[in-house]
XYZ file of C-alpha atoms in Angstrom:
670
model
C 90.335 116.222 111.930
C 91.467 119.226 113.993
C 88.202 121.117 113.175
C 86.105 118.068 114.176
C 88.066 117.626 117.422
C 87.817 121.364 118.232
C 84.092 121.259 117.507
C 83.661 118.430 119.948
C 85.671 120.349 122.510
C 83.699 123.587 122.013
C 80.343 121.599 122.428
C 81.619 120.007 125.543
C 82.835 123.257 126.817
C 79.518 124.852 126.190
C 77.495 122.374 128.248
C 80.160 122.121 130.936
C 80.453 125.813 131.350
C 76.866 126.350 131.464
C 75.755 123.483 133.740
C 78.848 122.349 135.689
C 80.525 124.145 138.500
C 84.047 122.882 137.438
C 86.856 125.025 136.099
C 88.148 122.717 133.277
C 87.296 119.634 131.461
C 89.082 117.259 129.193
C 88.278 113.930 127.456
C 90.140 110.941 129.123
C 93.537 110.716 127.661
C 93.386 113.932 125.787
C 94.468 116.475 128.505
C 97.611 118.558 127.595
C 100.743 117.927 129.564
C 103.188 120.664 130.301
C 106.929 119.979 130.381
C 109.703 122.138 132.101
C 113.456 121.951 132.343
C 115.089 120.104 135.096
C 115.005 122.203 138.358
C 112.079 124.257 137.112
C 109.310 121.671 137.249
C 106.489 121.324 139.740
C 103.403 119.186 140.195
C 101.866 120.671 137.084
C 104.930 120.624 134.852
C 107.039 117.389 134.227
C 110.582 117.444 133.468
C 111.104 113.701 132.247
C 109.686 112.537 128.949
C 108.794 108.812 128.865
C 108.806 107.001 125.589
C 106.303 103.994 125.448
C 106.303 101.155 123.071
C 103.253 99.443 121.550
C 102.885 96.221 119.733
C 104.790 95.455 116.582
C 102.743 94.681 113.317
C 103.258 94.073 109.742
C 101.336 94.376 106.517
C 102.552 90.787 105.560
C 101.118 89.147 108.629
C 97.856 89.490 110.619
C 99.771 88.460 113.803
C 100.949 91.272 115.921
C 103.522 90.699 118.752
C 104.365 92.494 121.930
C 107.590 94.450 122.166
C 109.055 92.084 124.783
C 108.646 89.118 122.435
C 111.457 90.462 120.342
C 114.852 90.709 122.078
C 115.009 94.516 122.284
C 116.116 96.695 125.219
C 113.722 96.565 128.104
C 112.858 98.903 130.852
C 114.153 97.533 134.141
C 111.084 98.978 136.005
C 108.672 98.130 133.295
C 105.076 99.519 133.791
C 101.982 99.300 131.617
C 99.548 102.142 131.471
C 95.921 101.042 132.086
C 94.323 99.917 128.861
C 90.604 100.221 127.958
C 88.488 97.407 126.509
C 88.906 98.684 122.878
C 92.736 98.639 123.213
C 92.667 95.054 124.504
C 90.240 93.860 121.727
C 92.545 95.486 119.166
C 95.566 93.821 120.618
C 97.338 97.050 121.718
C 99.960 96.333 124.350
C 101.591 99.523 125.550
C 104.540 99.410 127.977
C 107.280 101.592 129.121
C 110.797 101.586 127.498
C 114.317 102.390 128.621
C 114.251 105.512 126.252
C 113.750 108.366 128.701
C 114.708 111.992 128.118
C 114.873 115.208 130.211
C 113.095 118.012 128.601
C 115.282 120.324 126.387
C 118.428 118.264 127.123
C 119.777 117.020 123.860
C 121.547 113.720 123.882
C 124.124 112.562 121.394
C 124.665 108.936 120.605
C 123.725 107.313 123.965
C 123.819 103.584 124.369
C 120.784 101.812 125.726
C 121.875 98.192 125.797
C 123.866 95.560 124.126
C 122.399 92.178 122.906
C 124.848 89.425 122.349
C 123.950 86.155 120.468
C 126.412 83.214 121.007
C 126.501 80.780 118.018
C 126.570 77.822 120.394
C 123.524 78.699 122.221
C 120.146 77.413 121.026
C 118.273 79.873 122.870
C 120.292 82.769 121.329
C 119.790 81.264 117.949
C 115.974 81.159 118.428
C 115.897 84.792 119.505
C 117.915 86.003 116.641
C 115.827 83.789 114.199
C 112.679 85.623 115.593
C 114.295 89.059 114.839
C 115.157 87.885 111.397
C 111.656 86.788 110.835
C 110.480 90.226 111.908
C 112.859 91.957 109.442
C 111.849 89.564 106.636
C 108.063 90.299 107.145
C 108.774 94.005 107.696
C 107.479 94.228 111.273
C 107.000 97.778 112.540
C 107.870 99.530 115.772
C 105.228 101.814 117.218
C 106.608 104.370 119.699
C 104.574 106.826 121.752
C 105.564 110.124 123.309
C 102.945 112.103 125.198
C 100.200 109.968 123.729
C 101.052 110.640 120.102
C 103.004 108.430 117.774
C 106.773 108.937 116.964
C 106.747 109.147 113.232
C 109.195 108.322 110.444
C 108.763 111.047 107.807
C 110.260 110.637 104.302
C 109.497 111.787 100.784
C 107.480 109.635 98.422
C 106.248 110.286 94.804
C 105.922 113.807 93.541
C 107.922 115.129 96.449
C 105.120 114.402 98.817
C 106.093 113.982 102.390
C 104.666 110.915 104.201
C 104.708 110.422 107.958
C 104.576 106.882 109.048
C 103.494 106.240 112.615
C 105.824 103.143 112.697
C 109.254 102.231 111.547
C 110.682 98.869 110.701
C 112.879 96.710 112.836
C 115.282 96.296 109.962
C 115.391 95.065 106.426
C 116.693 92.359 104.068
C 118.730 92.020 100.929
C 117.557 88.946 99.137
C 119.782 86.266 97.646
C 119.540 87.785 94.260
C 120.768 91.102 95.598
C 117.426 92.931 95.606
C 116.925 95.247 98.567
C 113.596 94.620 100.206
C 111.403 97.285 101.993
C 113.484 99.762 103.848
C 116.766 98.525 102.389
C 116.232 100.812 99.407
C 117.036 103.941 101.452
C 120.764 103.222 101.835
C 123.192 102.125 99.123
C 125.285 100.610 101.797
C 122.692 97.820 102.129
C 124.011 95.787 99.320
C 125.176 92.440 100.584
C 123.332 89.402 99.440
C 121.402 87.239 101.909
C 122.070 89.697 104.674
C 119.748 91.391 107.277
C 120.319 95.058 108.439
C 119.120 95.874 111.896
C 117.972 99.444 112.629
C 119.761 99.794 115.917
C 119.981 103.493 116.180
C 117.358 106.306 116.007
C 117.727 110.019 115.654
C 114.748 111.493 117.604
C 113.635 115.023 117.178
C 110.890 116.436 119.613
C 109.160 119.606 118.707
C 107.522 121.741 121.453
C 105.185 124.754 121.789
C 106.397 127.376 124.350
C 103.598 128.511 126.669
C 105.204 131.869 127.592
C 103.381 133.717 124.899
C 100.165 131.992 125.627
C 100.011 132.584 129.354
C 100.683 129.071 130.613
C 103.820 127.653 132.212
C 106.201 125.321 130.482
C 105.840 123.845 127.006
C 103.734 121.211 125.309
C 104.893 118.654 122.896
C 103.435 119.049 119.386
C 105.497 116.598 117.261
C 107.920 113.764 117.580
C 109.873 112.373 114.696
C 112.735 109.835 114.174
C 115.057 108.519 111.585
C 116.087 104.811 111.933
C 119.686 104.018 111.095
C 121.830 100.898 110.953
C 125.267 101.376 112.610
C 127.789 98.886 113.410
C 129.467 100.317 116.581
C 133.090 99.201 116.838
C 133.343 99.948 120.564
C 130.214 99.152 122.849
C 131.358 101.525 125.598
C 131.944 104.550 123.330
C 129.535 104.099 120.460
C 130.159 106.128 117.310
C 126.951 107.269 115.529
C 128.999 108.879 112.674
C 129.977 105.501 111.401
C 128.563 104.578 108.059
C 129.132 100.828 108.471
C 125.756 99.177 108.724
C 124.876 96.560 111.324
C 124.819 93.314 109.421
C 123.209 90.077 110.535
C 124.053 87.296 108.125
C 121.346 84.741 107.312
C 123.533 81.910 108.555
C 124.348 82.049 112.252
C 127.996 81.081 111.897
C 129.571 83.620 114.368
C 128.638 85.555 117.457
C 126.544 88.558 116.894
C 126.526 91.666 119.126
C 123.834 94.506 118.511
C 124.373 97.847 120.305
C 121.243 99.834 120.516
C 121.736 103.607 120.649
C 119.772 106.870 120.263
C 120.232 110.581 119.868
C 117.568 113.175 120.741
C 117.283 116.901 120.004
C 114.577 119.381 121.102
C 113.253 122.179 118.802
C 110.819 124.968 119.591
C 108.003 125.457 117.092
C 105.207 127.751 118.228
C 103.408 127.695 114.854
C 101.908 124.273 115.784
C 99.204 124.382 118.396
C 98.605 121.398 120.733
C 95.144 120.889 119.478
C 96.374 120.451 115.872
C 99.483 118.400 116.546
C 98.161 115.351 114.734
C 97.628 117.312 111.557
C 101.116 116.823 110.196
C 100.466 113.080 110.147
C 97.037 113.199 108.717
C 97.973 115.793 105.980
C 100.418 113.292 104.616
C 97.508 111.016 103.790
C 95.888 112.799 100.713
C 92.606 111.061 100.665
C 90.234 113.933 100.585
C 89.844 114.256 96.841
C 89.091 110.479 96.522
C 86.591 110.786 99.373
C 84.620 113.712 97.653
C 84.658 111.718 94.454
C 83.283 108.726 96.476
C 80.582 111.109 97.946
C 79.566 112.522 94.494
C 79.478 108.971 93.053
C 77.048 107.958 95.914
C 74.913 111.099 95.564
C 74.345 110.347 91.815
C 73.166 106.931 92.690
C 70.837 108.309 95.458
C 69.378 111.022 93.072
C 68.728 108.216 90.490
C 66.948 106.068 93.078
C 65.018 108.931 94.570
C 63.767 109.864 91.082
C 62.548 106.323 90.520
C 60.750 106.202 93.871
C 59.327 109.682 93.325
C 57.966 108.606 89.937
C 56.326 105.587 91.378
C 54.872 107.334 94.476
C 53.750 110.491 92.742
C 52.701 109.309 89.303
C 52.369 105.488 88.739
C 51.193 104.558 92.151
C 48.894 107.622 92.515
C 47.302 106.930 89.290
C 46.809 103.207 90.215
C 45.109 104.150 93.450
C 42.990 106.865 91.870
C 41.852 104.537 88.986
C 41.033 101.648 91.302
C 38.926 103.832 93.704
C 37.131 105.295 90.636
C 36.178 101.884 89.388
C 35.287 100.798 92.878
C 32.992 103.717 93.416
C 31.436 104.179 89.899
C 31.332 100.724 88.435
C 31.124 98.056 91.276
C 28.209 99.701 93.043
C 26.208 100.168 89.709
C 26.916 96.844 88.157
C 26.181 93.287 89.487
C 29.484 91.699 90.929
C 29.398 89.048 88.126
C 29.169 91.561 85.296
C 31.483 94.156 86.989
C 34.522 91.771 86.759
C 33.907 91.278 83.073
C 33.872 94.968 82.334
C 36.596 95.956 80.010
C 37.419 99.068 82.045
C 37.770 96.988 85.260
C 40.082 94.600 83.480
C 42.260 97.379 82.382
C 42.428 98.755 85.874
C 43.197 95.215 87.068
C 46.072 94.922 84.716
C 47.400 98.294 85.420
C 47.420 97.808 89.141
C 48.698 94.303 89.627
C 50.012 95.094 93.161
C 46.311 95.696 94.144
C 45.308 92.172 93.214
C 47.364 90.725 96.133
C 45.971 92.885 98.970
C 44.451 89.871 100.646
C 47.866 87.992 100.818
C 50.452 90.785 101.194
C 50.363 90.680 105.043
C 50.218 86.905 105.188
C 52.928 85.890 107.789
C 56.152 84.648 106.277
C 57.763 81.329 106.468
C 60.495 81.090 109.253
C 59.000 84.226 110.827
C 60.832 83.562 114.129
C 64.261 83.618 112.376
C 63.372 86.916 110.502
C 62.234 88.538 113.676
C 65.416 87.416 115.470
C 67.471 89.029 112.686
C 65.482 92.269 112.594
C 66.012 92.553 116.475
C 69.775 92.118 116.192
C 69.817 94.423 113.164
C 68.039 97.132 115.009
C 70.543 96.779 117.879
C 73.465 97.143 115.370
C 71.903 100.034 113.543
C 71.379 102.205 116.694
C 74.864 101.178 117.940
C 76.375 102.265 114.681
C 74.548 105.599 114.352
C 75.401 106.769 117.822
C 79.068 105.699 117.498
C 79.519 107.451 114.209
C 77.906 110.509 115.462
C 80.159 110.725 118.537
C 83.150 110.122 116.219
C 82.113 112.975 114.060
C 82.256 115.306 117.099
C 85.810 114.209 117.606
C 85.202 112.191 120.906
C 86.519 108.996 119.289
C 89.526 110.350 117.445
C 92.830 108.307 117.007
C 94.227 110.376 119.940
C 91.791 108.641 122.209
C 93.063 105.127 121.724
C 90.564 102.281 121.791
C 87.725 104.659 122.288
C 85.924 103.657 119.143
C 85.813 99.944 119.900
C 85.005 100.608 123.553
C 82.021 102.812 122.680
C 80.707 100.335 120.029
C 80.825 97.409 122.567
C 79.332 99.367 125.484
C 76.469 100.659 123.221
C 75.829 97.201 121.921
C 75.518 95.645 125.413
C 73.179 98.544 126.565
C 70.938 98.300 123.404
C 69.590 94.865 124.203
C 66.233 96.348 125.037
C 65.306 97.546 121.562
C 66.548 94.381 120.085
C 64.204 92.330 122.321
C 61.288 94.671 121.787
C 61.526 94.705 117.898
C 61.909 90.962 117.724
C 59.063 90.278 120.174
C 56.688 92.670 118.378
C 57.344 91.451 115.013
C 57.192 87.883 116.069
C 53.726 88.526 117.685
C 52.724 90.228 114.469
C 53.656 87.155 112.531
C 51.315 85.090 114.767
C 54.145 83.323 116.589
C 53.374 81.688 119.996
C 56.924 80.313 121.148
C 57.796 83.527 122.839
C 60.421 81.968 125.104
C 62.425 80.432 122.156
C 62.151 83.855 120.398
C 63.584 85.790 123.438
C 66.389 83.246 123.849
C 67.380 83.171 120.324
C 67.256 86.921 120.102
C 69.695 87.254 122.851
C 71.954 84.300 121.921
C 71.886 83.410 118.266
C 73.800 86.117 116.413
C 76.055 87.211 119.312
C 76.795 83.495 119.863
C 77.914 82.984 116.271
C 80.171 86.131 116.600
C 81.562 85.047 119.901
C 82.147 81.420 118.674
C 84.134 82.885 115.610
C 85.952 85.248 117.660
C 86.887 82.546 120.239
C 88.210 80.506 117.545
C 90.313 83.252 116.128
C 91.576 83.955 119.611
C 92.660 80.281 120.030
C 94.766 80.717 116.880
C 96.337 83.869 118.029
C 97.101 82.225 121.475
C 98.779 79.247 119.792
C 100.924 81.621 117.615
C 101.854 83.753 120.751
C 100.532 86.907 119.227
C 99.740 89.981 121.428
C 96.325 90.196 119.743
C 95.128 87.205 121.856
C 92.560 88.342 124.255
C 93.406 87.519 127.918
C 91.300 84.969 129.725
C 90.138 87.607 132.167
C 88.992 89.915 129.325
C 86.886 87.046 127.697
C 85.257 86.472 131.046
C 84.476 90.254 131.295
C 82.963 90.131 127.792
C 80.816 87.150 128.734
C 79.746 88.978 131.892
C 78.719 92.082 129.852
C 76.788 89.730 127.557
C 74.944 87.514 129.942
C 74.846 90.028 132.891
C 73.649 93.168 131.022
C 72.785 92.504 127.415
C 70.630 89.370 127.952
C 68.563 90.741 130.768
C 67.981 93.872 128.822
C 66.774 91.824 125.902
C 64.363 89.966 128.090
C 63.038 93.317 129.383
C 62.522 94.620 125.775
C 60.813 91.418 124.781
C 58.438 91.666 127.734
C 57.306 95.119 126.593
C 57.266 93.721 123.008
C 54.888 90.990 123.680
C 52.783 93.080 126.069
C 51.947 95.438 123.222
C 49.264 94.368 120.725
C 50.278 92.995 117.355
C 50.963 95.622 114.598
C 47.731 96.433 112.980
C 47.540 95.668 109.258
C 45.718 97.946 106.911
C 43.960 95.177 105.028
C 42.590 91.730 105.965
C 44.274 88.480 104.936
C 42.487 85.843 103.015
C 42.245 82.424 104.425
C 43.263 80.728 101.209
C 46.553 81.850 99.717
C 46.460 83.385 96.215
C 48.291 81.416 93.478
C 51.260 83.423 92.203
C 51.497 83.578 88.440
C 54.534 82.590 86.265
C 57.294 85.245 87.004
C 59.683 86.680 84.445
C 63.420 86.304 84.908
C 63.787 89.757 86.559
C 60.930 89.336 89.030
C 62.086 85.939 90.372
C 63.491 85.994 93.819
C 67.115 85.307 93.281
C 67.787 87.689 90.538
C 65.891 90.488 92.340
C 67.940 89.820 95.450
C 71.337 89.729 93.533
C 70.553 93.012 91.738
C 69.338 94.737 94.938
C 72.824 94.726 96.590
C 74.608 96.263 93.684
C 73.722 99.915 94.220
C 74.242 100.112 97.947
C 77.600 98.460 97.558
C 78.403 101.025 94.837
C 77.852 103.699 97.408
C 80.368 102.402 99.954
C 83.136 100.530 98.137
C 85.540 103.529 98.111
C 85.018 104.073 101.801
C 85.404 100.397 102.426
C 88.808 100.507 100.883
C 89.946 102.937 103.449
C 88.420 100.943 106.295
C 90.099 97.798 105.155
C 93.323 99.701 104.936
C 92.939 100.840 108.514
C 92.313 97.358 109.776
C 94.738 95.335 107.747
C 97.364 97.831 106.545
C 97.604 99.564 109.890
C 96.761 102.968 108.501
C 95.147 105.650 110.717
C 91.370 106.241 109.925
C 90.153 109.693 110.923
C 87.616 110.678 108.236
C 84.510 110.047 110.323
C 82.725 112.960 108.748
C 83.013 111.207 105.374
C 82.029 107.985 106.945
C 78.865 109.431 108.672
C 77.820 110.970 105.352
C 78.284 107.647 103.524
C 76.365 105.935 106.339
C 73.349 108.337 105.669
C 73.670 107.585 101.899
C 73.791 103.881 102.560
C 70.458 104.179 104.556
C 68.742 105.944 101.781
C 70.125 103.741 98.920
C 69.219 100.564 100.824
C 65.665 101.897 101.465
C 65.060 103.058 97.987
C 66.518 100.099 96.152
C 64.380 97.695 98.315
C 61.222 99.824 97.787
C 61.752 99.781 93.994
C 62.204 96.083 93.765
C 59.330 95.396 96.198
C 56.927 97.483 94.073
C 58.066 95.539 90.954
C 57.422 92.289 92.593
C 54.071 93.307 93.926
C 53.126 94.477 90.486
C 53.978 90.971 89.278
C 51.537 89.698 91.924
C 54.216 88.086 93.885
C 53.286 88.900 97.558
C 56.267 87.150 99.309
C 58.011 90.454 100.271
C 58.915 89.848 103.998
C 62.090 87.839 103.472
C 62.818 89.327 99.995
C 62.920 92.793 101.443
C 65.485 91.720 103.968
C 67.565 89.785 101.707
C 67.484 92.467 98.957
C 69.505 95.025 100.827
C 71.183 92.299 103.072
C 72.868 90.928 99.859
C 75.115 93.939 100.029
C 76.970 91.867 102.556
C 77.781 89.307 99.898
C 79.398 92.016 97.769
C 81.327 93.164 100.768
C 82.716 89.563 101.217
C 83.666 89.380 97.415
C 85.375 92.680 97.795
C 87.287 91.449 100.842
C 88.404 88.517 98.913
C 89.689 90.717 96.079
C 91.198 93.069 98.554
C 93.114 90.049 100.074
C 94.564 88.947 96.882
C 95.254 92.139 95.152
C 96.072 94.722 97.951
C 97.554 92.646 100.734
C 100.894 90.747 100.967
C 99.781 88.460 103.794
C 101.487 85.033 103.884
C 101.032 82.012 106.033
C 98.070 79.839 106.756
C 97.321 81.355 110.266
C 97.315 84.871 108.924
C 94.927 83.857 105.996
C 92.551 81.985 108.254
C 92.495 84.976 110.813
C 91.696 87.352 107.872
C 88.699 85.448 106.670
C 87.693 84.495 110.242
C 87.366 88.301 111.193
C 85.930 89.043 107.665
C 83.067 86.612 108.283
C 82.234 88.657 111.529
C 82.129 91.877 109.574
C 79.904 90.291 106.868
C 77.461 88.914 109.293
C 77.109 92.263 111.100
C 76.773 94.223 107.865
C 74.136 91.622 106.589
C 71.859 92.201 109.677
C 72.472 95.971 109.447
C 71.566 96.403 105.825
C 68.906 93.837 105.894
C 67.103 95.610 108.607
C 67.224 98.887 106.894
C 65.673 97.344 103.731
C 63.017 95.452 105.647
C 61.690 98.456 107.570
C 61.725 100.780 104.619
C 59.643 98.138 102.597
C 57.424 97.595 105.635
C 56.585 101.285 105.695
C 56.121 101.419 101.905
C 53.678 98.411 101.861
C 51.638 99.626 104.809
C 51.528 103.037 103.134
C 50.198 102.038 99.763
C 47.643 99.515 101.127
C 46.404 101.844 103.754
C 45.187 104.391 101.240
C 43.233 101.880 99.139
C 39.549 101.248 99.777
C 39.038 97.529 100.099
C 35.707 95.834 100.657
């Protein structure tokens, strides 16, 4: 990741230094901040370090919650940094906390606040029950210092060190005495049907001194913590050396007081540079070998398909065209038309080039041509958006350090790419002979985005009812609608105007007035088996990468391997194109000329395998419980499946469209 980010910085630095009269340039939110000791600071060097808190989430629930929903210590002068659109859509809710430190001033066992719950108070009982629910579902804190996560690092299998960007509220020992989740780290957590609150944290902040590098102050390069459960006997003089854990019984029979404390230490580490300060988190996720295995697996599939397509294009197809043209020139001119068709040589050529027999019907407009053109227009919009987003992510502009940038970039690009969607849809609809251009434009602008928005709005209602922080505020929904109807829809109309103004796409052969009868098809050349088989190979290229993407979305793991993702994106384009071309050729050889919808559905069927894999992932990998979380998971999955269906279907269609135009344009037809 560090190399990708540095490459992006160097690319920006080159253009800025060549063409801009400014002295420095940084991406928003990624500028380094210098810190100095108290009394030595100035406007360019801060002395106080603020700790911000983000939403709390869990792998056992899709519902995240704001920090304030739980009864934790709050900042008296609470402030919220400005959040971009991507952060709001992802449900991030960053706010200030009462944990504030002065640079290089170690603190030992400082009390933050005390939360007391009276057994006779229904309100206190509700608050404590909510915290218990968070511990039972293993909800995780997410703290931020200097725009980087405060991590909890611990050893896992094979002495590997894993740095988790979150840490749990607490843990639970079940009624049968089994410690659950983080309770396994301490043998003192052994009382049945008891919750243990992590009410103390030991924070260690690492900094890089700038004296040797020629800049004032120091820059923070890492922040780690260790959560502990401590039962402080005296609230005014807390004792962090105590080994007695803070117990919260499952039955609320007595008053409960929880004292929250922290300790902080500073340590100089000049070996870590500010530009590579995320590496210690990412290195603990050893996925590189698996990614290379995925790439090699995908390349084998691509090489196989490429060989098949090359064989068709260079041998079989070339021979078909050559033989037909030879028959056309040597036999048809010399013999009467009635005898020419009975010539054995012509019959052989006719049998060997079955795809040639449907030249008069292959460009016959498809049924439901308007719907197909609408899907292709939206698919084009999604394809261009995905390509530009992944390309920028590869340069490091959309790294995890730039929070919400990935989603913001995708949404803004989609809004601005309404013009190609309208143009492609209108041009193809005109080619299909359609005349209801107003309906075509309106449906292109509203149909697929409307389905996505309706699903998204329904999911948002559930989040709102559940009180989750992921619920989108009403003002943001209005802003999204304004972007859609104020920018995307007018741009779609503009694109459609130019699309209808252009002449229809010229076909290389004429279409007969009477449709040709399609002969009886074998099982493998029937529409449904061909479509089902067409999605297998593209899905085989992406399923490993899909696992990490789903982990990032639902298991709250960081995704940063955009280089691998962009490479898999290119492989997916090639695989969808080649698989669709192969099946299209086989169907044309069987004299089945209904290729328009079939080419779209062949590669688009990959989305069905995506949905099947998402169902498998839900039941085998996730621990999600509750009807609301289940409904949300499948609701958001359906949005992903629809977008992927339009994306892959569009790739397959245009690859097949190019192939069919190519082979029929080189054949001489009377």
